[in-house]
Every structure is written in structure tokens, then in C-alpha cells.
Coordinates of C-alpha atoms in Angstrom, one line a residue:
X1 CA -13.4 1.6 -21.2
X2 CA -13.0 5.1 -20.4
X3 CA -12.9 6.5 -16.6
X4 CA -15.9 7.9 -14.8
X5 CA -14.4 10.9 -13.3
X6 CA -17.0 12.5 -10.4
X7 CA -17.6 16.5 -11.1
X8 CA -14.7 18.6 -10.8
X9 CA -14.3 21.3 -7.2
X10 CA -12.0 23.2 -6.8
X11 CA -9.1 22.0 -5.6
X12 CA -7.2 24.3 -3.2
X13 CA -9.6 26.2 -1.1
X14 CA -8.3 28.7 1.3
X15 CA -10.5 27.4 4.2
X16 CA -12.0 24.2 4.5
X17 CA -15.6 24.3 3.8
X18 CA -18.3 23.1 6.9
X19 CA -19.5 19.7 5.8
X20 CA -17.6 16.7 3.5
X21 CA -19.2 13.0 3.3
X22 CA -15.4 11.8 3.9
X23 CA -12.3 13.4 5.5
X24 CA -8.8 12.1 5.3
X25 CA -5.9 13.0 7.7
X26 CA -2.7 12.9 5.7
X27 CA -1.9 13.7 1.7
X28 CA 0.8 10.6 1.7
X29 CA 0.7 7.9 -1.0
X30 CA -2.3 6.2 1.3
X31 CA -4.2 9.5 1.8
X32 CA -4.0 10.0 -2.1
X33 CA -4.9 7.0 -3.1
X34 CA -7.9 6.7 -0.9
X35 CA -8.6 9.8 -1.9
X36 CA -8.7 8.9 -5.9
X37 CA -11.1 5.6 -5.0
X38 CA -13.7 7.8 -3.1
X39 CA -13.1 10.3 -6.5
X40 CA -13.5 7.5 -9.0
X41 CA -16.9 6.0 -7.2
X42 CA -18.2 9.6 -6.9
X43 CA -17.8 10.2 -3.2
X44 CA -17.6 13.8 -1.7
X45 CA -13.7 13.6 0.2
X46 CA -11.2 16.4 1.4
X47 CA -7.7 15.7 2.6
X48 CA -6.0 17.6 5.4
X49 CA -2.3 17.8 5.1
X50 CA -0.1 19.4 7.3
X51 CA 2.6 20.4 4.8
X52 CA 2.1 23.4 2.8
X53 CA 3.1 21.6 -0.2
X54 CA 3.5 18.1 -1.9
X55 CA 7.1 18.6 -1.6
X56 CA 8.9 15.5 0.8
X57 CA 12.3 15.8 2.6
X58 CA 14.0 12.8 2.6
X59 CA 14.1 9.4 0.3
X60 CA 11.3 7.5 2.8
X61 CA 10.3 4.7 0.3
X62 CA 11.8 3.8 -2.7
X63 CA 9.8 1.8 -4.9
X64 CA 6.4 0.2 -5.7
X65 CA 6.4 -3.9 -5.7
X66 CA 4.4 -5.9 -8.5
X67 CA 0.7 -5.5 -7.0
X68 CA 0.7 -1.9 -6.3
X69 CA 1.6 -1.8 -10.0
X70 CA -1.5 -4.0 -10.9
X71 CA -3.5 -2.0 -8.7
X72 CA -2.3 0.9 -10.5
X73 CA -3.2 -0.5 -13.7
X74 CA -6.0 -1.5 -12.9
X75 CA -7.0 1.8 -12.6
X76 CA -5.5 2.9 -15.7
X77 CA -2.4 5.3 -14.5
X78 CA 0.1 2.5 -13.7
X79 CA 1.7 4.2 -17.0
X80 CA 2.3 7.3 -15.1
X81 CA 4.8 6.1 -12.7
X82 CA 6.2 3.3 -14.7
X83 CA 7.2 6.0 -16.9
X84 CA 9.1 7.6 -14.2
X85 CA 10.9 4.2 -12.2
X86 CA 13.2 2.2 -13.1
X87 CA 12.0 -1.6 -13.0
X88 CA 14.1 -4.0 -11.4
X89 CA 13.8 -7.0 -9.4
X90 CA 13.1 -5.6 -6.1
X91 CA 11.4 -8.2 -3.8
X92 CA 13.4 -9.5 -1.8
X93 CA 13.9 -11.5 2.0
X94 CA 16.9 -10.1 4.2
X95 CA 19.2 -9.0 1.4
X96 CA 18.2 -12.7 -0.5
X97 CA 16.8 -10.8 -3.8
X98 CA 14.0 -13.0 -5.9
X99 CA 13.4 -13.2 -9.8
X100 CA 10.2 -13.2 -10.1
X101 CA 10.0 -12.4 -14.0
X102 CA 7.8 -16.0 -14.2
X103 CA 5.2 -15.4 -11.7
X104 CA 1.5 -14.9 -13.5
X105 CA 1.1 -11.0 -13.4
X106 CA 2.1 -8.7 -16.0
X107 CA 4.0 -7.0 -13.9
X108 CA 6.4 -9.5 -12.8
X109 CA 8.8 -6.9 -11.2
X110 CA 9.4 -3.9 -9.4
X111 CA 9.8 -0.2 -10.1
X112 CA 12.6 1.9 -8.3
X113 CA 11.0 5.3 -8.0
X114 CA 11.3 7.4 -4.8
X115 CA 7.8 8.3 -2.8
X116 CA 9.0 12.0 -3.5
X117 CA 7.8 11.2 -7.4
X118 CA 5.3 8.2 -6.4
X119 CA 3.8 11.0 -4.4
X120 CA 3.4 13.7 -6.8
X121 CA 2.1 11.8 -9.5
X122 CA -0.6 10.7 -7.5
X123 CA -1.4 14.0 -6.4
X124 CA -1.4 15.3 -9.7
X125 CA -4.0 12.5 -10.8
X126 CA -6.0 13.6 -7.4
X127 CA -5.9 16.7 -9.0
X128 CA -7.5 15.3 -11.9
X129 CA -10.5 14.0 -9.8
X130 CA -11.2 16.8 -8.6
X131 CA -11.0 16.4 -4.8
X132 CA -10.1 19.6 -2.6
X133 CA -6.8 19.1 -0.6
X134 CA -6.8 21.7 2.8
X135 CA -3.2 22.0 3.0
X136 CA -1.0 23.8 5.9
X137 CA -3.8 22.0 8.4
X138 CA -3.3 20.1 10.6
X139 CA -5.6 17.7 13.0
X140 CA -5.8 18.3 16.8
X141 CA -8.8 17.0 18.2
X142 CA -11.9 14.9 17.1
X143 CA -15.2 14.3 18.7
X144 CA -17.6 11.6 17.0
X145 CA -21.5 11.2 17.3
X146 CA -24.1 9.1 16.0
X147 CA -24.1 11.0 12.5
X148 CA -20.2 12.3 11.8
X149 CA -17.0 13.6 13.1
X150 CA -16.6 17.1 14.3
X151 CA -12.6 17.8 13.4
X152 CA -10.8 20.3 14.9
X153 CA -7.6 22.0 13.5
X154 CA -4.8 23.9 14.5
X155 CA -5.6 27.0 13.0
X156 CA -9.2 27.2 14.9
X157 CA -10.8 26.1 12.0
X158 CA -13.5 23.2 12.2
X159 CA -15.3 20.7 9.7
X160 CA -17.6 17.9 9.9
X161 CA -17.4 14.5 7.9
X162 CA -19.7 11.9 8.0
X163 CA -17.0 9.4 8.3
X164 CA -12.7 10.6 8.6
X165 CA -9.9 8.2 8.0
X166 CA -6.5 8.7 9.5
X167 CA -3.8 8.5 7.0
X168 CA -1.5 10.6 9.0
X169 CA 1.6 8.3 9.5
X170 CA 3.1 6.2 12.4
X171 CA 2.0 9.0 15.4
X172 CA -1.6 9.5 14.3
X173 CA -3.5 12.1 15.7
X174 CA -6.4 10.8 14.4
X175 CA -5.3 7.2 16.3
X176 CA -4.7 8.9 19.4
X177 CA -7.6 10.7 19.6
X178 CA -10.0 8.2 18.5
X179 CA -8.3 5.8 21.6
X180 CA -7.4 3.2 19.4
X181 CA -4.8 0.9 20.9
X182 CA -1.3 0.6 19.0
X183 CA 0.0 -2.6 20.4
X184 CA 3.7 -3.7 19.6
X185 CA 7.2 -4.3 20.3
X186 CA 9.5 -1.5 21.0
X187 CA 12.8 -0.9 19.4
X188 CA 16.1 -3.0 19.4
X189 CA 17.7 -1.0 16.8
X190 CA 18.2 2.4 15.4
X191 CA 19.2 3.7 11.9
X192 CA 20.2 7.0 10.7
X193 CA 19.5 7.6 7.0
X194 CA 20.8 10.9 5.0
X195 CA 21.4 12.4 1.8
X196 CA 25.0 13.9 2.1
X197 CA 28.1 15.2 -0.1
X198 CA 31.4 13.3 1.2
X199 CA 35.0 14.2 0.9
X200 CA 36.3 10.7 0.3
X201 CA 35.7 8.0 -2.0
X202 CA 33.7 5.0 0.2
X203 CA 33.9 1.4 -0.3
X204 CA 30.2 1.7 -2.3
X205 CA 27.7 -1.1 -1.6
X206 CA 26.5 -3.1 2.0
X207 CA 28.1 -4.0 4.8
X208 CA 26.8 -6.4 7.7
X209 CA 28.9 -6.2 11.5
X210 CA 28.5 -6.7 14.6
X211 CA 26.5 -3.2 14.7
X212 CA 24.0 -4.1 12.4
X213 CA 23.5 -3.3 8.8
X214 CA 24.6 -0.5 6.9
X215 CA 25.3 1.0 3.1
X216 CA 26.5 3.5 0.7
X217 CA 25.0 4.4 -2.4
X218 CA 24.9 7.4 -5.3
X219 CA 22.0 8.4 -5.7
X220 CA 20.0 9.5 -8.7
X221 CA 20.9 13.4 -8.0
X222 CA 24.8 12.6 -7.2
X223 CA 24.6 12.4 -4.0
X224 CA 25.4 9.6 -1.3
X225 CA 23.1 8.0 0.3
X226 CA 24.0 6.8 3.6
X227 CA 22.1 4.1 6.1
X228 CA 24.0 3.1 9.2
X229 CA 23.3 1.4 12.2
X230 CA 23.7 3.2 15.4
X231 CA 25.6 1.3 18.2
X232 CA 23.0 2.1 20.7
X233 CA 19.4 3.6 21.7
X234 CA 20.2 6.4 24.2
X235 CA 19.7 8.9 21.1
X236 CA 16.3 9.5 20.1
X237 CA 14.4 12.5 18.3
X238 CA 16.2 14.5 15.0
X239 CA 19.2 14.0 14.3
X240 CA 22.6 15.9 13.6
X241 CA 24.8 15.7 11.6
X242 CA 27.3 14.9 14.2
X243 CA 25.2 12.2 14.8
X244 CA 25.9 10.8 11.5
X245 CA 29.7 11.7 11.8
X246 CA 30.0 9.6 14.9
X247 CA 27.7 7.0 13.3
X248 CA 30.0 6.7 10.2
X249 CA 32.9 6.6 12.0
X250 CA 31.9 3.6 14.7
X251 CA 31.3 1.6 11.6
X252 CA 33.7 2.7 8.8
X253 CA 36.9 4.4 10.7
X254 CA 35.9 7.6 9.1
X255 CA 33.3 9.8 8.3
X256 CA 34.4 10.3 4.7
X257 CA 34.6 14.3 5.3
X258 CA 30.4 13.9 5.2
X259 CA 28.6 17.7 4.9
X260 CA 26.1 19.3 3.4
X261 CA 23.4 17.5 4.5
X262 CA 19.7 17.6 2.3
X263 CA 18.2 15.3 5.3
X264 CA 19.4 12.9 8.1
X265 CA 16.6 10.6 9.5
X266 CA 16.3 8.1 12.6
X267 CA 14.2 5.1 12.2
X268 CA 13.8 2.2 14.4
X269 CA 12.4 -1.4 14.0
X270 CA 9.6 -1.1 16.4
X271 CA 6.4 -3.1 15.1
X272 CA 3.0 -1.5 16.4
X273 CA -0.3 -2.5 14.5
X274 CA -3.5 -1.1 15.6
X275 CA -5.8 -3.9 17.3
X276 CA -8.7 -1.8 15.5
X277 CA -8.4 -0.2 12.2
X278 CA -12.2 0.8 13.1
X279 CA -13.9 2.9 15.9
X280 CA -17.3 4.0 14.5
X281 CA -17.0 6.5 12.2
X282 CA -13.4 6.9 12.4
X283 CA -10.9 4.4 10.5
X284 CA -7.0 4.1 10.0
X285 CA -4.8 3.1 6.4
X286 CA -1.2 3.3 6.1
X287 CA 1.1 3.5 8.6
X288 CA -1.3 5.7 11.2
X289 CA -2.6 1.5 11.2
X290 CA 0.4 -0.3 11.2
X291 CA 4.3 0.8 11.6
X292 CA 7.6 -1.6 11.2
X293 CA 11.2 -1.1 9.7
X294 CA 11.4 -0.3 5.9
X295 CA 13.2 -3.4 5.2
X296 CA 11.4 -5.0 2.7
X297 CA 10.0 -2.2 1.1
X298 CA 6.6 -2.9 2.1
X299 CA 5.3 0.3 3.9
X300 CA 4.1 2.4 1.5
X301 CA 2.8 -0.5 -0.7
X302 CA 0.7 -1.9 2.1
X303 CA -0.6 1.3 2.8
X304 CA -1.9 1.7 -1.3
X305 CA -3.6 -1.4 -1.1
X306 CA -5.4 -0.8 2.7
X307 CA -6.7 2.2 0.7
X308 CA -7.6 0.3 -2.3
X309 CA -9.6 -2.3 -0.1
X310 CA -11.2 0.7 2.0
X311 CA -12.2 3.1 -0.6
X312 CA -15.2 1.6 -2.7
X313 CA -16.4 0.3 0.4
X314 CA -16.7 3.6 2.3
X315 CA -17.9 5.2 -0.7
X316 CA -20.9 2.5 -0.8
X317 CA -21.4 3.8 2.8
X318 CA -21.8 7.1 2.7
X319 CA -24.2 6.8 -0.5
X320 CA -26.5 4.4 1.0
X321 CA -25.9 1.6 -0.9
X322 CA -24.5 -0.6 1.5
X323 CA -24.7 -1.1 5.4
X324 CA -22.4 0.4 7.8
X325 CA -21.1 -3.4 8.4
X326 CA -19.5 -3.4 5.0
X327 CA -16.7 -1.4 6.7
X328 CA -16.4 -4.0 9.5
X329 CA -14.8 -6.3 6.0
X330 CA -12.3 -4.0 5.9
X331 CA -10.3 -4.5 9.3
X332 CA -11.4 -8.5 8.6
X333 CA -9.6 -8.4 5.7
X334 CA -6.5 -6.1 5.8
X335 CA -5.7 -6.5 9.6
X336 CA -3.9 -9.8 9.0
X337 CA -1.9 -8.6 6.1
X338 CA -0.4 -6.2 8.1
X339 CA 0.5 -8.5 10.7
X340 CA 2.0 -10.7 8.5
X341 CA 3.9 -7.6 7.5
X342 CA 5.1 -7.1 10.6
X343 CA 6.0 -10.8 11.2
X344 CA 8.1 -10.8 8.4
X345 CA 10.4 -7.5 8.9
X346 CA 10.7 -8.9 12.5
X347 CA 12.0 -11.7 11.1
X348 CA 14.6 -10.4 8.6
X349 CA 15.8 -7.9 11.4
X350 CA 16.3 -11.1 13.5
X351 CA 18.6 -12.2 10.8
X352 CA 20.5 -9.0 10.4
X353 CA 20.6 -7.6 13.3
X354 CA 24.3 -8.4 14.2
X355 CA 26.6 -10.1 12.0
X356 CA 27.8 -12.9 14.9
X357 CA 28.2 -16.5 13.5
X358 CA 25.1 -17.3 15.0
X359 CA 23.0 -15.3 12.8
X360 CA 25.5 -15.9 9.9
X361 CA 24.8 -19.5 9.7
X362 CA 21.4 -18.5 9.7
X363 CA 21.3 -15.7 7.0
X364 CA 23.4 -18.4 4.5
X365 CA 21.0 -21.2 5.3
X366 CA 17.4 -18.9 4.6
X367 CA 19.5 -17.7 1.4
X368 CA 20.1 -21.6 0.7
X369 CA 16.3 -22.1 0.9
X370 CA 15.2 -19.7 -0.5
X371 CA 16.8 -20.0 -3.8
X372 CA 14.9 -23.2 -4.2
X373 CA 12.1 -22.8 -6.9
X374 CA 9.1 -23.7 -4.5
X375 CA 10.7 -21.2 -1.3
X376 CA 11.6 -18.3 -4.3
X377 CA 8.3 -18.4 -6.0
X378 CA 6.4 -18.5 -2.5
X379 CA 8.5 -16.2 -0.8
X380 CA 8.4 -13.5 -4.2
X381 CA 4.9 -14.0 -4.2
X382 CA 4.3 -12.7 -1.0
X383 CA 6.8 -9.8 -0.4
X384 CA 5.5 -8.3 -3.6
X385 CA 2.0 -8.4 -2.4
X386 CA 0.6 -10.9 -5.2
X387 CA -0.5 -14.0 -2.8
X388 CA -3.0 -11.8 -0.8
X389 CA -5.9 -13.9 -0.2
X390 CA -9.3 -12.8 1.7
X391 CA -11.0 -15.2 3.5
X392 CA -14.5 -15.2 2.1
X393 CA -15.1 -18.6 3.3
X394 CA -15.2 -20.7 0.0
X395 CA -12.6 -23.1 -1.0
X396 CA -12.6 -22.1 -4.8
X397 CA -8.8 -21.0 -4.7
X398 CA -9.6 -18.0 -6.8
X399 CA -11.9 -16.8 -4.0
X400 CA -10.7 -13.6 -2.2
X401 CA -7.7 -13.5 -4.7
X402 CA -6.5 -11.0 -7.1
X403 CA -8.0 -11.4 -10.2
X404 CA -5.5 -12.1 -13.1
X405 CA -5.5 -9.8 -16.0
X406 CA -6.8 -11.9 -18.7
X407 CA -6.7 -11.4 -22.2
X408 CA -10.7 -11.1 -22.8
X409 CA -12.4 -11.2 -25.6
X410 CA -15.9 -8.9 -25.4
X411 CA -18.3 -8.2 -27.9
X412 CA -15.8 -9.5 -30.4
X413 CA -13.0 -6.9 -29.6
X414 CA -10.1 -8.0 -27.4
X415 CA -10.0 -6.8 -24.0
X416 CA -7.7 -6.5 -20.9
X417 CA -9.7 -7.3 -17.8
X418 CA -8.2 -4.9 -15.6
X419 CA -9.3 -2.5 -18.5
X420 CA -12.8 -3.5 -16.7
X421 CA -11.8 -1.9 -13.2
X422 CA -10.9 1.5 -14.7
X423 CA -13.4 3.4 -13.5
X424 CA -13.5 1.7 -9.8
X425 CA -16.8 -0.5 -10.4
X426 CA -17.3 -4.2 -9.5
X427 CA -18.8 -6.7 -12.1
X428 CA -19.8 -10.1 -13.2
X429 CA -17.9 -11.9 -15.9
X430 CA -19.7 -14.7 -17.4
X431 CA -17.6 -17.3 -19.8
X432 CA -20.5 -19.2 -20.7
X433 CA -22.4 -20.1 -17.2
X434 CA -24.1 -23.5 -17.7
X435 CA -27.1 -21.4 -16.4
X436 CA -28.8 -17.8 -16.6
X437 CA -27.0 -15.3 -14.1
X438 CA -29.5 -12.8 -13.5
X439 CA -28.7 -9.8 -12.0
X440 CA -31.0 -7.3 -12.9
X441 CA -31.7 -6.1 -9.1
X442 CA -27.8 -5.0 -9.2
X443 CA -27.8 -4.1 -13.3
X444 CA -27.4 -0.3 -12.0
X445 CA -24.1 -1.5 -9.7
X446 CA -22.5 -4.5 -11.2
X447 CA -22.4 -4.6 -14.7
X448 CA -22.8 -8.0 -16.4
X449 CA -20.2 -9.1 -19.1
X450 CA -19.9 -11.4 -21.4
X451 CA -16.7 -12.6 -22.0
X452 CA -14.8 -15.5 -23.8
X453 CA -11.0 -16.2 -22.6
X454 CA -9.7 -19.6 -23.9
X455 CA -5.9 -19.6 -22.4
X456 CA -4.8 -21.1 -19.0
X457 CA -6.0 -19.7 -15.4
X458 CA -2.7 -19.9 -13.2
X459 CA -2.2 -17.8 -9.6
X460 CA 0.9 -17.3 -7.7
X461 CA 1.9 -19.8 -5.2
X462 CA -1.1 -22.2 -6.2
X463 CA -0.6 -22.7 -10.1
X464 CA -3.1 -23.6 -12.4
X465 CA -6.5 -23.9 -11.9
X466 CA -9.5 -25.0 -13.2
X467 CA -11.0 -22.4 -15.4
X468 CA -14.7 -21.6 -13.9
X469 CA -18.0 -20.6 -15.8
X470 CA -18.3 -17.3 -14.2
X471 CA -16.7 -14.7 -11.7
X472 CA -17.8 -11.7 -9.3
X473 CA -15.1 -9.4 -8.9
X474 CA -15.1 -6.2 -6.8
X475 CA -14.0 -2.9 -7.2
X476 CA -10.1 -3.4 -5.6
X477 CA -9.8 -6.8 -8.5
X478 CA -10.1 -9.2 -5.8
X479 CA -12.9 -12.8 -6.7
X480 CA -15.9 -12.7 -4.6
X481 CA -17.6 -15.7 -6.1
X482 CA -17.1 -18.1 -8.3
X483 CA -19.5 -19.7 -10.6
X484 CA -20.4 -23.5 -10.5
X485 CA -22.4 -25.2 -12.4
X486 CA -26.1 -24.4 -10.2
X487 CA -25.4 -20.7 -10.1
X488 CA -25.9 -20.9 -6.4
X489 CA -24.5 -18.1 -3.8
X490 CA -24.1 -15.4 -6.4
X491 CA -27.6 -13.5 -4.9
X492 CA -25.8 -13.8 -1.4
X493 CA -22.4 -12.3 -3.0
X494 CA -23.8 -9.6 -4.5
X495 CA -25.6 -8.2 -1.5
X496 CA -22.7 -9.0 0.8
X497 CA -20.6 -6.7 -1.2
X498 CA -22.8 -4.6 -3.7
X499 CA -25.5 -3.9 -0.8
X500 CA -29.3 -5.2 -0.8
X501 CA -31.3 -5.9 -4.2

């Protein structure tokens, strides 16, 4: 099924233009993507970005876990950046790795690929789409009303949006300035992170003390990459190389004659969610909702899939197809996943965070565990984002899940169903429904398909499950009804989450 793409613009303006239906505050991965959804359903959006170009200092994340793959694919570019990364296992629970090449997904991995690359493919397919990136600009003050958002930027300039979304990292202006609380725990540890040349030859790999954690690594360019823990929080703000000297040296004896520094970076483990990812008109995605240490690499992928969940919905928004309450789904729904996030990187820090026998015993009995088939499969499941369930308030266990990527048949030609979600539209797939599913009030939004698919149903962490007659399944892949045998509930479904016949 080929992609709807919306009518080209221009893409680099030299001012930002008065009025846009939808504004976003930060061209990151989660700006981007949100920014391709509102594209794909044909939704008027601009990002602001501070930088002057796409181009990233530093390593920041380093890889996309299975369901940001799937949601890639399921829009039809998850080619781009698997052509790029290197796939590997990469889930994993406080240095405990997981197989999970026999979880149900087709992308029973990871892909290695730093965000400096997961970033610029995106923005090139942005590109694609059409959507006008301000860049050089940067937010400084907001003011909402009844009807939009008034922005105002650095360089005097002003723009109004009928809706913006802050996607501008962990010290959101957007957050601020909206008031929206960022409740949390504070640090207990700091980590400096740099791409350096040594002198030395190091002992390559991790090591785990009574500091904390820390590594050594080549990376793809020949360079070292270096993470150590600091021995304490008095140093705060950018670091210095000396820094990183005296870091090296409290842990290894030496500092392995480190220079030439591309980047040093300080991160911390404080865990700050946003108790609103809503105020009116303005909303938050990524880490501007939700910061936590990268252990885990789940950052980045979190923030993908917040934008995945947000975008067809805001779009249905602003063109009037469904209420402004849609949007209260979204904080419903991705709020929790976050703070489950944040519970488990709190967690593993817990575990790592000194190497005393204590916490020993503790690491080697979670690793015991959690090479058990149930624990691994569970576990795998859920630090690479594939066991997300929405409440939707049925007790079908496909409801609110991911849908799987079946192997379709369709008008006698085989088909993969995320093939379906391509161009970013919901629909109804009906395997021979007992009764007649009519939809006809919705036939210009949901298309109706009929579909044959004779194989097993299975989901992560649940298994197999009954196959059923007929499902509803919305723009970001996830079930919002199932059929049964009466049919009944499907009117309701369709207006919760395709607006009013």
C-alpha cells in the first residue's frame, strides 16, 4: 500500500511564518517523529530547533529496541535505519542481557545505531514529508488562550499554533513555562561520558566498584569511549577534561594519557516525570515528559513511541474530526509507561550503584532469575517495549496491545499487516465476522478489510490466543476492539477513537 504523503512546503524557511495548526519545540528523535505522524495524517506542523543543524555532539543514545523497530516498519522506513545498525541483542536488565530471538515480532532484536544517525535519517524522511523545520530558534516564552499558543522566540520573532508540543529535552522550556510540575527524585550518582584518544592501552570492557559502574570501549570511528562514575556530586554543570582525568584516575590508577576530547558529558540518575503531559493546548513527549539514567536504553525509544501515540490523535484534533478529549487518552495511556520506565532504571541503579557484597549478592541472584525462561521472556518483553498494554477496559488480551504483523491474505494477494499502517490510518480487519460490520458512517476514516490469516495468534508475555472474528486497530498498531460473535461495542470504538459518525 503506498504512503499518503501531505503536500510538500518548503522546508527551511528563513523566518517562521505567523500561523501553523501544530508547533513542536525540539527537532530530536521525538520532535521528528511527531513531526512525520502529523505529516503522514495531513496536519499543518513546524518544528523549532535550537541548533543550527541536525548535527549532535556526543554519542547520547545508542540504539533502537524491537518496538521502535515495528513502529518503524509499520510505517514503512524501518529499512532506513536497519540498513545503517547493527542488530544485536540489546535488551537487557542491569548488565543481565536477554535473547529474545523467540519472542512473536519480526523484529526479535535490537539495532546498535547511534541517535547521531537515528537522527538524521529521520530528518531526512521529515524532509520527505514536507514539514518546515525553523532552525537556530529557540523557545522563550508562551502564553495560551482559548484558540492557540502565542510562542515567543529568542530572536524577537513570534508564531501562533493552535496546539505546541514540547519536545525540547529534560529542561523544557515549553514545561516550565506552561507550569507543569516535574516531580522526582534527585540524583545519587553522577557519570561523565566522553569520546577521547588515549595514550595507553586500557583493560577494554566493564568494571563494577565501590564507585559505581564504569567502561571502556572503541568505538565505531576509533575512538574510546569512556563512562565512569564520579566519586561524588559536588561537580555539576560541563565538564573538563580534567574532570575526566581525575575521574579515570579514582577508578583505574591512571588516566591512560586521555586527550583530544570530541565531547565529555555529565549525566545523573535523577527520575522526574511530569504529573501532566497536558495543560490545554500545550503538551509534552520525550524527555521534556519524563527524564531517568540511560541505563537500559530506553530514553529515546520511549520518547518515539509517546510521539507515535500522540500524533494521529492531535492531528484528528486540529482537523475537527475528533474532540479535544481525545488528547486527554494520551497522558491516560503513555503516563504510566513512563513511570514504569522510571521504576525500572531506579531499580537497576539500585543494583549497580556500588559494588559492596550487599548489592553483589543481589545483582547474581536477579541474574539467577532472570535467566529463567518465564523471568527472561517477561523481562525482554518489556525492556524492549513489546508488552505495552493500554487499558481500554476490555478483558480480550489483545485489547490495547500491539498488533502482531500477520501474514494476511487480501483480495487474494499476500499481505503484511503492518503494510496496512503505512500511511498512518486506522482500520477494521474482518476474518470472517459471524455478522455484518458496518461502518459506512466511518468508510471515509477507517477503511474496512477483508482479510483471511489461518496461522496462530501469539503476544509477548501472554502466548497464544484465541484467534477472533474481527479487529479495530488504530493508527500507532495498537487493538481497540475486538470482535465477538454479536458485533457489539464496535459503534462505541469507533467514535471513541475515530470521532463521531
Amino acid at each position: 500500500m503506498p504512503v499518503l504523503l501531505p503536500t510538500p512546503r518548503p522546508r527551511a524557511r528563513t523566518s517562521p511564518t505567523s500561523d501553523h495548526a501544530v508547533v513542536i519545540a525540539g527537532g530530536g528523535p521525538t520532535g521528528l517523529m511527531l513531526a512525520a505522524e502529523l505529516a503522514l495524517a495531513g496536519c499543518d506542523v513546524a518544528i523549532l530547533e535550537r541548533r543550527a543543524s541536525q548535527n549532535l555532539t556526543g554519542t547520547r543514545a545508542g540504539g533502537l529496541h524491537a518496538r521502535s523497530i515495528e513502529i518503524l516498519d509499520q510505517r514503512g522506513v524501518a529499512d532506513r535505519f536497519l540498513r545503517e545498525g547493527t542488530i544485536t541483542q540489546l535488551a537487557g536488565f542491569a548488565w543481565t542481557r536477554f535473547d529474545i530471538s523467540d519472542l512473536p515480532t519480526p523484529h526479535p532484536y535490537g539495532l546498535a545505531l547511534r541517535q547521531s544517525h537515528i537522527e538524521r535519517i529521520l530528518a531526512d524522511w521529515v524532509e520527505q514529508l514536507g514539514v518546515s523545520i525553523y532552525r537556530g530558534r529557540e523557545v522563550t516564552s508562551l502564553v495560551q488562550d482559548l484558540t492557540g499558543v502565542d510562542v515567543t522566540l529568542a530572536s524577537g520573532e513570534s508564531l501562533r499554533a493552535d496546539y505546541l508540543v514540547g519536545c525540547d529535552g529534560g529542561r523544557s522550556l515549553v514545561r516550565k513555562a506552561a507550569g507543569l510540575t516535574f516531580a522526582g527524585t534527585d540524583p545519587t550518582l553522577s557519570n561523565l561520558m566522553a569520546e577521547v584518544e588515549i595514550h595507553e592501552v586500557p583493560q577494554w570492557g566493564l568494571r563494577h566498584d565501590g564507585l559505581g559502574f564504569h567502561g571502556l570501549s572503541k568505538t565505531e570511528n576509533g575512538r574510546v569511549l569512556v563512562v565512569i562514575t564520579e566519586a561524588t556530586l559536588d561537580r555539576s554543570g560541563e565538564p573538563s577534561l580534567r574532570d575526566l582525568s581525575e575521574g579515570l584516575i579514582a577508578v583505574y590508577g591512571t588516566d591512560f594519557g586521555v586527550h583530544n576530547p570530541s565531547w565529555i558529558s555529565r549525566f545523573t540518575d535523577a527520575a522526574r516525570q511530569a504529573v501532566r503531559y497536558r495543560k490545554e493546548r500545550v503538551l509534552l513527549a520525550g524527555d521534556a515528559a519524563h527524564i531517568h539514567h540511560s541505563i537500559g536504553g530506553q530514553g529515546l525509544n520511549t520518547g518515539l513511541q509517546d510521539a507515535v501515540n500522540l500524533g494521529w490523535k492531535l492531528a484528528q484534533v486540529v482537523k475537527g474530526i475528533s474532540p479535544d478529549r481525545l488528547l486527554d487518552s494520551y497522558h491516560a495511556e503513555r503516563h504510566p509507561v513512563a513511570a514504569r520506565v522510571l521504576r525500572n532504571t531506579r531499580a537497576q541503579i539500585a543494583l549497580l550503584r556500588r559494588n559492596d557484597d550487599g548489592r553483589k549478592a543481589a545483582l547474581e541472584i536477579v541474574s539467577e532469575l532472570l535467566a529463567m525462561e518465564e523471568p527472561r521472556k517477561r523481562y525482554g518483553a518489556m525492556m524492549s517495549g513489546l508488552d505495552i498494554s493500554y487499558d481500554l477496559g476490555g478483558a480480550h488480551p489483545l485489547l490495547g496491545r500491539r498488533m502482531p504483523d500477520l501474514a494476511l491474505t487480501v483480495a487474494g494477494r499476500p499481505m503484511r499487516l503492518f503494510t496496512l499502517l503505512h500511511d498512518g490510518r486506522g482500520f477494521l480487519l474482518d476474518f470472517g465476522s459471524p455478522v455484518r460490520l458496518d461502518i459506512s458512517p466511518w468508510a471515509d476514516r477507517v477503511p474496512r478489510i477483508d482479510a483471511i490469516y489461518d496461522g496462530a495468534w501469539e503476544l509477548p508475555c501472554i502466548g497464544a490466543i484465541a484467534a477472533p472474528t474481527a479487529v479495530l486497530v488504530r493508527p500507532d498498531g495498537h487493538v481497540a476492539w475486538v470482535g465477538e460473535e454479536s458485533g457489539g461495542g464496535l459503534a462505541e470504538a469507533l467514535t471513541t477513537w475515530f470521532g463521531a459518525a
